[in-house]
XYZ file of N, CA and C in Angstrom:
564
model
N -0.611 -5.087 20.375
C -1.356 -4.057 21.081
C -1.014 -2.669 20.561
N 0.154 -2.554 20.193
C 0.427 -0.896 19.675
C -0.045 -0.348 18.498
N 0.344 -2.034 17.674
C -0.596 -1.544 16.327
C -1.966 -1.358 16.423
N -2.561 -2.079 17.001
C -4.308 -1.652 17.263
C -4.734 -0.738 17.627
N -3.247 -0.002 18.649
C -3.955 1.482 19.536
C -3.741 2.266 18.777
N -2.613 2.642 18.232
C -1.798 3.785 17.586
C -2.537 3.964 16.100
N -2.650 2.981 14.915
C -2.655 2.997 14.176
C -4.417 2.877 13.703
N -5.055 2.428 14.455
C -6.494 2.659 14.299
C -6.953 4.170 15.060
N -6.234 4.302 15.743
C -6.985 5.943 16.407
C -6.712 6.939 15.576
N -5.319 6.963 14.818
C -4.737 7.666 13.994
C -5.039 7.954 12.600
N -5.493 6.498 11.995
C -6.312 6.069 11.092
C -7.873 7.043 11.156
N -8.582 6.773 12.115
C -9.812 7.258 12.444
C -9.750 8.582 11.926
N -8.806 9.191 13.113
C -8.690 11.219 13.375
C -8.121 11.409 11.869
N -7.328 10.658 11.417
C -6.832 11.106 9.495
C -8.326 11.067 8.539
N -8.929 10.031 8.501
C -10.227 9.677 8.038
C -11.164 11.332 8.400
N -11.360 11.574 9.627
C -12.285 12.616 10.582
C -11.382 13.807 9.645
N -10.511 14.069 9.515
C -10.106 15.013 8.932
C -10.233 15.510 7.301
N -10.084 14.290 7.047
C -10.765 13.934 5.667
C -12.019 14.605 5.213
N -12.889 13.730 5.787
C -14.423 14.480 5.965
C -14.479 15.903 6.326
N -13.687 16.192 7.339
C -14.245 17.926 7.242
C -13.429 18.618 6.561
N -12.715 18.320 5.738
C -11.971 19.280 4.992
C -13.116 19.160 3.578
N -13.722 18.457 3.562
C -14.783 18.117 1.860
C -16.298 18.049 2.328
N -15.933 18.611 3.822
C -17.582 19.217 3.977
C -17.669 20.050 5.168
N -17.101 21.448 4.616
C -16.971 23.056 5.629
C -17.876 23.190 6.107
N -19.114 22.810 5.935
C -20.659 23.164 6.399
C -20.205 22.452 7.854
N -20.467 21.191 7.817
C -20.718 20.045 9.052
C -18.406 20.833 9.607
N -17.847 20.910 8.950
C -16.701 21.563 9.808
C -17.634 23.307 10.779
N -17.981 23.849 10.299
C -18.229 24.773 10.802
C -19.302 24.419 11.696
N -20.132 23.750 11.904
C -21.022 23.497 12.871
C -20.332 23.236 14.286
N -19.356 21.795 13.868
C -18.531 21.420 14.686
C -17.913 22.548 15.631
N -16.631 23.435 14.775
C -16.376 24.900 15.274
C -17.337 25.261 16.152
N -18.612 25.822 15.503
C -19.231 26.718 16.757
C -19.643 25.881 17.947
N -20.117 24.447 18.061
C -20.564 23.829 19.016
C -19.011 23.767 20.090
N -17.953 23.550 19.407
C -16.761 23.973 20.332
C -16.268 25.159 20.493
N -16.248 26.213 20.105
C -15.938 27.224 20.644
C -17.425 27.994 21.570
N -18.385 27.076 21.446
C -19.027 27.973 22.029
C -18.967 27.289 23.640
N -18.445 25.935 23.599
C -18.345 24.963 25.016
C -16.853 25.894 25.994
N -15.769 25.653 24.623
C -14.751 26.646 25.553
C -15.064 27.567 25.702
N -15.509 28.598 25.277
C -15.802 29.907 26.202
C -16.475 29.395 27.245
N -17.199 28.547 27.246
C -17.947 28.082 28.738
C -16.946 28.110 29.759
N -15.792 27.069 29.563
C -14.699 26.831 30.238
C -13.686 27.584 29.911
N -14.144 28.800 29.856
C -12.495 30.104 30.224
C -11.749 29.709 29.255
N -11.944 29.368 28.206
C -11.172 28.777 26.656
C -10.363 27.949 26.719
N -10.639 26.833 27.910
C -9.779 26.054 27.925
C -10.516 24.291 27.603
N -9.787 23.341 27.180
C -9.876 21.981 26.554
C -10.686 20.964 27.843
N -11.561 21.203 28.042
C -12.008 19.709 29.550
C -12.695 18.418 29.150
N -12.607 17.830 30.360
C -13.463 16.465 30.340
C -14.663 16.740 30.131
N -15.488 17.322 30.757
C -17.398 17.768 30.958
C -17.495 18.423 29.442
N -16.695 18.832 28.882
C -17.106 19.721 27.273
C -17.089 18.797 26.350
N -16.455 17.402 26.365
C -16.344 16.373 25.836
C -17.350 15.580 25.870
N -18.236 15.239 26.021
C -19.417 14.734 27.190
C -20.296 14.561 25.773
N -21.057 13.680 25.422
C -21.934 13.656 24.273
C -23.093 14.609 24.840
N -23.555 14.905 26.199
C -24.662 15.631 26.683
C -24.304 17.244 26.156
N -22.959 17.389 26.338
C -22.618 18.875 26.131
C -21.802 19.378 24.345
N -21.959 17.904 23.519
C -21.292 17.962 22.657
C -21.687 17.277 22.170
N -22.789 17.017 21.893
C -23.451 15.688 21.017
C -23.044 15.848 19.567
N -22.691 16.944 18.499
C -22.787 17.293 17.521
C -20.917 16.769 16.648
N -20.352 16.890 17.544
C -18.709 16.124 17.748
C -19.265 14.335 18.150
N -19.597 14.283 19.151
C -19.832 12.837 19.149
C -20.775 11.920 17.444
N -21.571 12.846 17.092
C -22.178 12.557 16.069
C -21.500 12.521 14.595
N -20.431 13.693 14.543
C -19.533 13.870 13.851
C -18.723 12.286 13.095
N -17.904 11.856 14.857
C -17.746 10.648 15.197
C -18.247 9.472 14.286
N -19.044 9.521 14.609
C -20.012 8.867 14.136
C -20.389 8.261 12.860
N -20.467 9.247 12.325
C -20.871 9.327 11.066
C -19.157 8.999 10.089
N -18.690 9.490 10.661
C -17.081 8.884 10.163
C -17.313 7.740 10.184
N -17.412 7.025 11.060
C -17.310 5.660 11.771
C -17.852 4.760 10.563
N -18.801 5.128 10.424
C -20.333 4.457 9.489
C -19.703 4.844 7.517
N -19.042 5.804 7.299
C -18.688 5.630 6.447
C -17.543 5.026 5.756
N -16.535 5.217 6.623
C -15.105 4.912 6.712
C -14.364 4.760 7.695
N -15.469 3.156 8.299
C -14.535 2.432 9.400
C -12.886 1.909 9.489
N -12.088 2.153 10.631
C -10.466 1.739 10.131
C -10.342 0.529 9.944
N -11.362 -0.097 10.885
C -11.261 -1.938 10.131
C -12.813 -2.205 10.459
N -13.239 -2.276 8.814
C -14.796 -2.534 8.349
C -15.211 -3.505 8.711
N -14.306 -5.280 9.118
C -14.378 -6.255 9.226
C -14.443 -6.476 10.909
N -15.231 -6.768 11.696
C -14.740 -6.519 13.099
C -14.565 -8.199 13.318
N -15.227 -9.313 13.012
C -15.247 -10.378 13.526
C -15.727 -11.737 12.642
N -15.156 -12.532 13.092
C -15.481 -14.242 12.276
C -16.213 -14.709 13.070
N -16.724 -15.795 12.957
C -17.358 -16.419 14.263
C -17.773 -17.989 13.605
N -17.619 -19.335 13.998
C -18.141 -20.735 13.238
C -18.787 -20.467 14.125
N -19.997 -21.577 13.499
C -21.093 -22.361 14.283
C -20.217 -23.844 14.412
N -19.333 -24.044 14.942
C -19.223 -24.954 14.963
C -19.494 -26.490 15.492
N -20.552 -26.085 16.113
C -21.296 -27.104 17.097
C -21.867 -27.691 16.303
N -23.153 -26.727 15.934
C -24.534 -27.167 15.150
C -24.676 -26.650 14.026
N -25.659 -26.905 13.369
C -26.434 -26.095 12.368
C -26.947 -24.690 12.942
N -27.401 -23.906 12.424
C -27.878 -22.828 13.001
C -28.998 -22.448 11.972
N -30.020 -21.351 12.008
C -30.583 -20.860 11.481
C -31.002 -19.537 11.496
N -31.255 -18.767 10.682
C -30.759 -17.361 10.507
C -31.695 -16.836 9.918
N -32.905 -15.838 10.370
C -33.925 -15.281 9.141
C -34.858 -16.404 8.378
N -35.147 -17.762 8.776
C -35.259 -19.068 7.749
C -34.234 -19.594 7.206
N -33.412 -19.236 7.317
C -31.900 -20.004 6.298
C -31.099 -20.254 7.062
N -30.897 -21.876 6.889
C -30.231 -22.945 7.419
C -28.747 -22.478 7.308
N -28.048 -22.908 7.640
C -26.215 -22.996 7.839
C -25.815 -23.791 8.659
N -25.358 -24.586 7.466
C -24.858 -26.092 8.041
C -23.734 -25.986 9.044
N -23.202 -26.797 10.125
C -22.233 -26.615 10.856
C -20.946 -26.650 10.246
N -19.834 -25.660 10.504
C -18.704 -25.310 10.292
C -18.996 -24.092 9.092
N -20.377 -23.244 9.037
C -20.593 -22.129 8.545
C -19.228 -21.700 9.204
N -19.080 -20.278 8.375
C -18.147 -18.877 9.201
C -18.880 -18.059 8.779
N -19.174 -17.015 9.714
C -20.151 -15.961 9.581
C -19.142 -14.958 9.965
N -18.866 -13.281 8.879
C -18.251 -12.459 9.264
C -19.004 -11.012 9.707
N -18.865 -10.351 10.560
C -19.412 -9.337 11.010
C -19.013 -8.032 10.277
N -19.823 -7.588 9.538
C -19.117 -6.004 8.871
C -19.688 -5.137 9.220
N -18.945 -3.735 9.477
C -19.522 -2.879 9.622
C -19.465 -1.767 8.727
N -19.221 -1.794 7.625
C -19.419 -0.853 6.610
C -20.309 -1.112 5.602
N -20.892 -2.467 5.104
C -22.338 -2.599 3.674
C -23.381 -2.206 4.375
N -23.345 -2.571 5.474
C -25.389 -1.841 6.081
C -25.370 -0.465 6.260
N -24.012 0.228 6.778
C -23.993 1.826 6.696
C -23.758 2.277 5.398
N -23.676 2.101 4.164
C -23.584 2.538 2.940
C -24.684 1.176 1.867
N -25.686 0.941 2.653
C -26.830 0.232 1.716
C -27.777 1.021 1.858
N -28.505 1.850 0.610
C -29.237 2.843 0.541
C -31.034 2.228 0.126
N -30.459 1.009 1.015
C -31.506 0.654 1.166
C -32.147 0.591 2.589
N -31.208 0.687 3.639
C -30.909 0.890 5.084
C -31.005 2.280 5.197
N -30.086 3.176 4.417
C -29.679 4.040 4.445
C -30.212 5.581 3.675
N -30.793 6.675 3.941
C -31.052 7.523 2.966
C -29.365 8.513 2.361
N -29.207 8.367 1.249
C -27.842 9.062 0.751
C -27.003 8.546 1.710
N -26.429 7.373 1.642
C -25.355 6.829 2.197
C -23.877 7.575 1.788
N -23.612 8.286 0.738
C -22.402 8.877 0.197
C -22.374 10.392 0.913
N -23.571 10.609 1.496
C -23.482 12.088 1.972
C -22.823 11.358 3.487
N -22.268 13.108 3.840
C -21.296 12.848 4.841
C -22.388 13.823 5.914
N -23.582 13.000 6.828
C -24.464 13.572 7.298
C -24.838 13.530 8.991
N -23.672 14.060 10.018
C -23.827 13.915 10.881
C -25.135 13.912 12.116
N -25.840 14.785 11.450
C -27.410 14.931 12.204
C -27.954 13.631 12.293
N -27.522 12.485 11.295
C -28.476 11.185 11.534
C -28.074 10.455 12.493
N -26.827 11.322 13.683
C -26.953 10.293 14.847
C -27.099 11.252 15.971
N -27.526 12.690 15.664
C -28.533 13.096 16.969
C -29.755 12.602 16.973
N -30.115 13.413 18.322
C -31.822 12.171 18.996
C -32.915 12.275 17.993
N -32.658 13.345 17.151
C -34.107 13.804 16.432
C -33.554 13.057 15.121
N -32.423 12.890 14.491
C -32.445 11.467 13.528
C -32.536 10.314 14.140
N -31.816 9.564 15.143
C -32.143 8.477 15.809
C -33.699 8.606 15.723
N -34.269 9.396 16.336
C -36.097 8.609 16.226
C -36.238 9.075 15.065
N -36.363 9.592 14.214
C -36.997 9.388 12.728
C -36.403 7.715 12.298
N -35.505 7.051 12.776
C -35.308 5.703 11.845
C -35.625 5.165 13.168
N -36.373 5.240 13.677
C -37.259 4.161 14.536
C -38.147 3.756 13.470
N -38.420 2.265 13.396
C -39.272 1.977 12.596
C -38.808 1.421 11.458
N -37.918 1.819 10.752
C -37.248 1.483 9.791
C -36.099 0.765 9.377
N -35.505 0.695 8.801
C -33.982 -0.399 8.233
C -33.206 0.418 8.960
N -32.907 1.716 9.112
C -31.441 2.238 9.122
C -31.959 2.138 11.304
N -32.717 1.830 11.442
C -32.840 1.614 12.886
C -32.150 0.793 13.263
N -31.618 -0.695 12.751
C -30.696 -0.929 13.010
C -28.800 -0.245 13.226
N -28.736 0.354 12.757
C -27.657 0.932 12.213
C -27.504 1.568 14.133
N -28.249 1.485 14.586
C -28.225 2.426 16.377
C -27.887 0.954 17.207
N -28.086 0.041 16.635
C -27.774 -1.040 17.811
C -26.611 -1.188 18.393
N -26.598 -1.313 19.447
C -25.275 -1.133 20.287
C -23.844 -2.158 19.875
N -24.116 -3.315 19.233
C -22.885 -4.175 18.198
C -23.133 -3.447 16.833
N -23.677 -2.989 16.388
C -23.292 -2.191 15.577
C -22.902 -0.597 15.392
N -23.145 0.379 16.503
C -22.426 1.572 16.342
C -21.349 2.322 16.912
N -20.393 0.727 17.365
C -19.459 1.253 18.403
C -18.659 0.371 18.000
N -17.305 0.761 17.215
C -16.081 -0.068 16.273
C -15.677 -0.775 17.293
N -15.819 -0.832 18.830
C -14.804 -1.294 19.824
C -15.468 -2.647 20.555
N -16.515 -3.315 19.437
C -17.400 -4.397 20.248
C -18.015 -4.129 21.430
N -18.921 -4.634 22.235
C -19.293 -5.023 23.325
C -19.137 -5.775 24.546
N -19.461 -5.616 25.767
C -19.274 -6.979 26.786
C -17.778 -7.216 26.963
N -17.628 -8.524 27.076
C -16.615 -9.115 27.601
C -15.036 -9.063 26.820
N -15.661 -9.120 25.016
C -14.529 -8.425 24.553
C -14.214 -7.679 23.463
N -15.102 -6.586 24.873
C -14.816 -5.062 24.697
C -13.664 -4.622 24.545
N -13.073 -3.767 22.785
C -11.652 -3.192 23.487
C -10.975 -2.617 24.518
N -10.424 -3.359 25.171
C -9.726 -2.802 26.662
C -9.216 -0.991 26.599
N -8.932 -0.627 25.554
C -8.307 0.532 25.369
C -9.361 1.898 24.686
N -10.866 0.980 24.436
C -11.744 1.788 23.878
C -11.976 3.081 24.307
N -12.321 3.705 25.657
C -12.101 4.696 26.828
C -11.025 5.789 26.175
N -9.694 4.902 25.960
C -8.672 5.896 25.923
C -8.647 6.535 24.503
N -9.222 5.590 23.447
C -9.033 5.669 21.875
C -10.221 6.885 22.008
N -11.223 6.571 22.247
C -12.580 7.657 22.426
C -12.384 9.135 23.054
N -11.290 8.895 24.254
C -11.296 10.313 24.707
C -9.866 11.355 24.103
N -9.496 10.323 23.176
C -8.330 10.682 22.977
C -8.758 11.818 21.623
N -9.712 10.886 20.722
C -9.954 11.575 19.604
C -11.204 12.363 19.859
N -11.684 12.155 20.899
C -12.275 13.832 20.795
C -11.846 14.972 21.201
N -10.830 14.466 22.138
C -9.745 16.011 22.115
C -9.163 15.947 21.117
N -8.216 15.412 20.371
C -7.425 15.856 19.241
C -8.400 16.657 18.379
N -9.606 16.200 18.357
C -10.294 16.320 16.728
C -11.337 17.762 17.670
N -11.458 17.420 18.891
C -11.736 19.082 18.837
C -11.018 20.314 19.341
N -10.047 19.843 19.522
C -8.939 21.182 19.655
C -8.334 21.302 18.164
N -8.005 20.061 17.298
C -7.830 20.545 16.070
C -9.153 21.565 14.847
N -10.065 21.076 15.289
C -11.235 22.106 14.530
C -11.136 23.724 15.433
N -10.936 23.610 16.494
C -11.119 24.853 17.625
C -9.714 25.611 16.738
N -8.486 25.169 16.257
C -7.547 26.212 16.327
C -7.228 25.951 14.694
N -7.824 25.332 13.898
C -7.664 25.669 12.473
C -8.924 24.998 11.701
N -9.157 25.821 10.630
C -9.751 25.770 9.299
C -9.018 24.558 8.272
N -9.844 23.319 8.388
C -9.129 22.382 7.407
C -10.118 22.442 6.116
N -9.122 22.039 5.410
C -9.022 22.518 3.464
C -8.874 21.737 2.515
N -9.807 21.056 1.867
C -9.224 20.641 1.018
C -7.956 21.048 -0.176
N -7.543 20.442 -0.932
C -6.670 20.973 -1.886
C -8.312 21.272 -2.931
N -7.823 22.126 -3.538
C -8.721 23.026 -4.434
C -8.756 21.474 -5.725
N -10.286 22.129 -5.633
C -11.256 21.204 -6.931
C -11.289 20.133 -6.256
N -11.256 19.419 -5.090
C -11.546 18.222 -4.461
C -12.557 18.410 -3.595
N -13.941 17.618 -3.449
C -14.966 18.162 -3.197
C -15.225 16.603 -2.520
N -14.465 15.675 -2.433
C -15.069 14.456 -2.552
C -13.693 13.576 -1.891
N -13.851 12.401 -1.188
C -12.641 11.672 -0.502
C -12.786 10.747 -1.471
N -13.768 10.122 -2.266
C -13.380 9.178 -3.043
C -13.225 9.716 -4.555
């Protein structure tokens, strides 16, 4: 349990940091959408400023991390081990293993427009409906845009991992300017 909590949230907010140090634009957006929430709240850090309604642009941020450089890309195995199954037309004989990823459909630019750009707007409402209709519309389904599964087993600790890193990651943008080291323009 500690390694899963500690080391994937930590993982994440290192990753999140990553990204905005090699793209000041989407860092500075971030900035003003939070400093303009704390001045709301007397310059101080709350629950309601955290809120995807009042901060969608941090939640999207999120996001878009998530989709490029998940902390574990692999979320799940699963046999058919009963039966055969069938999938799209294609058979799979029983004792298939089918693995669940969540990083080739968010970087298939065939799903995806510029999968290498680091482009948070494609998970506010006005990108969400432009890929209505299309491949990367999947990419919004609820087992796929939330690292912490669904239902029954849902990470128990998801709540705390979620509210944890949007305070860290927006009080860390609110009180410094992150940087790459000079001539690095790029995480890979």
């Amino acid at each position: 349990l500690l390694n899963a909590s500690v080391d994937t949230t930590s993982t994440f907010i290192a990753w999140l940091v990553v990204h905005l140090s090699v793209n000041p634009d989407v860092q500075q957006k971030l900035y003003d959408e939070v400093r303009r929430n704390m001045e709301q709240e007397g310059g101080v850090l709350t629950a309601e400023m955290l809120t995807k309604k009042r901060s969608p642009y941090l939640h999207a941020t999120m996001r878009e991390s998530h989709r490029q450089t998940p902390v574990h890309p692999t979320t799940m195995s699963k046999s058919n081990s009963d039966n055969a199954v069938t999938v799209h037309g294609i058979e799979f004989e029983k004792g298939s293993v089918f693995t669940f990823d969540q990083h080739s459909a968010g970087m298939d630019p065939a799903i995806i427009d510029d999968p290498s750009e680091f482009r948070p707007e494609r998970w506010l409402p006005e990108g969400l409906e432009a890929a209505k209709g299309t491949p990367a519309e999947m990419l919004d389904h609820p087992f796929y845009r939330d690292p912490f599964s669904q239902g029954a087993r849902r990470c128990p600790g998801s709540r705390v991992a979620i509210n944890e890193t949007l305070a860290i990651l927006a009080k860390l943008v609110h009180d410094y300017q992150i940087e790459a080291p000079a001539g690095v323009d790029s995480y890979r």
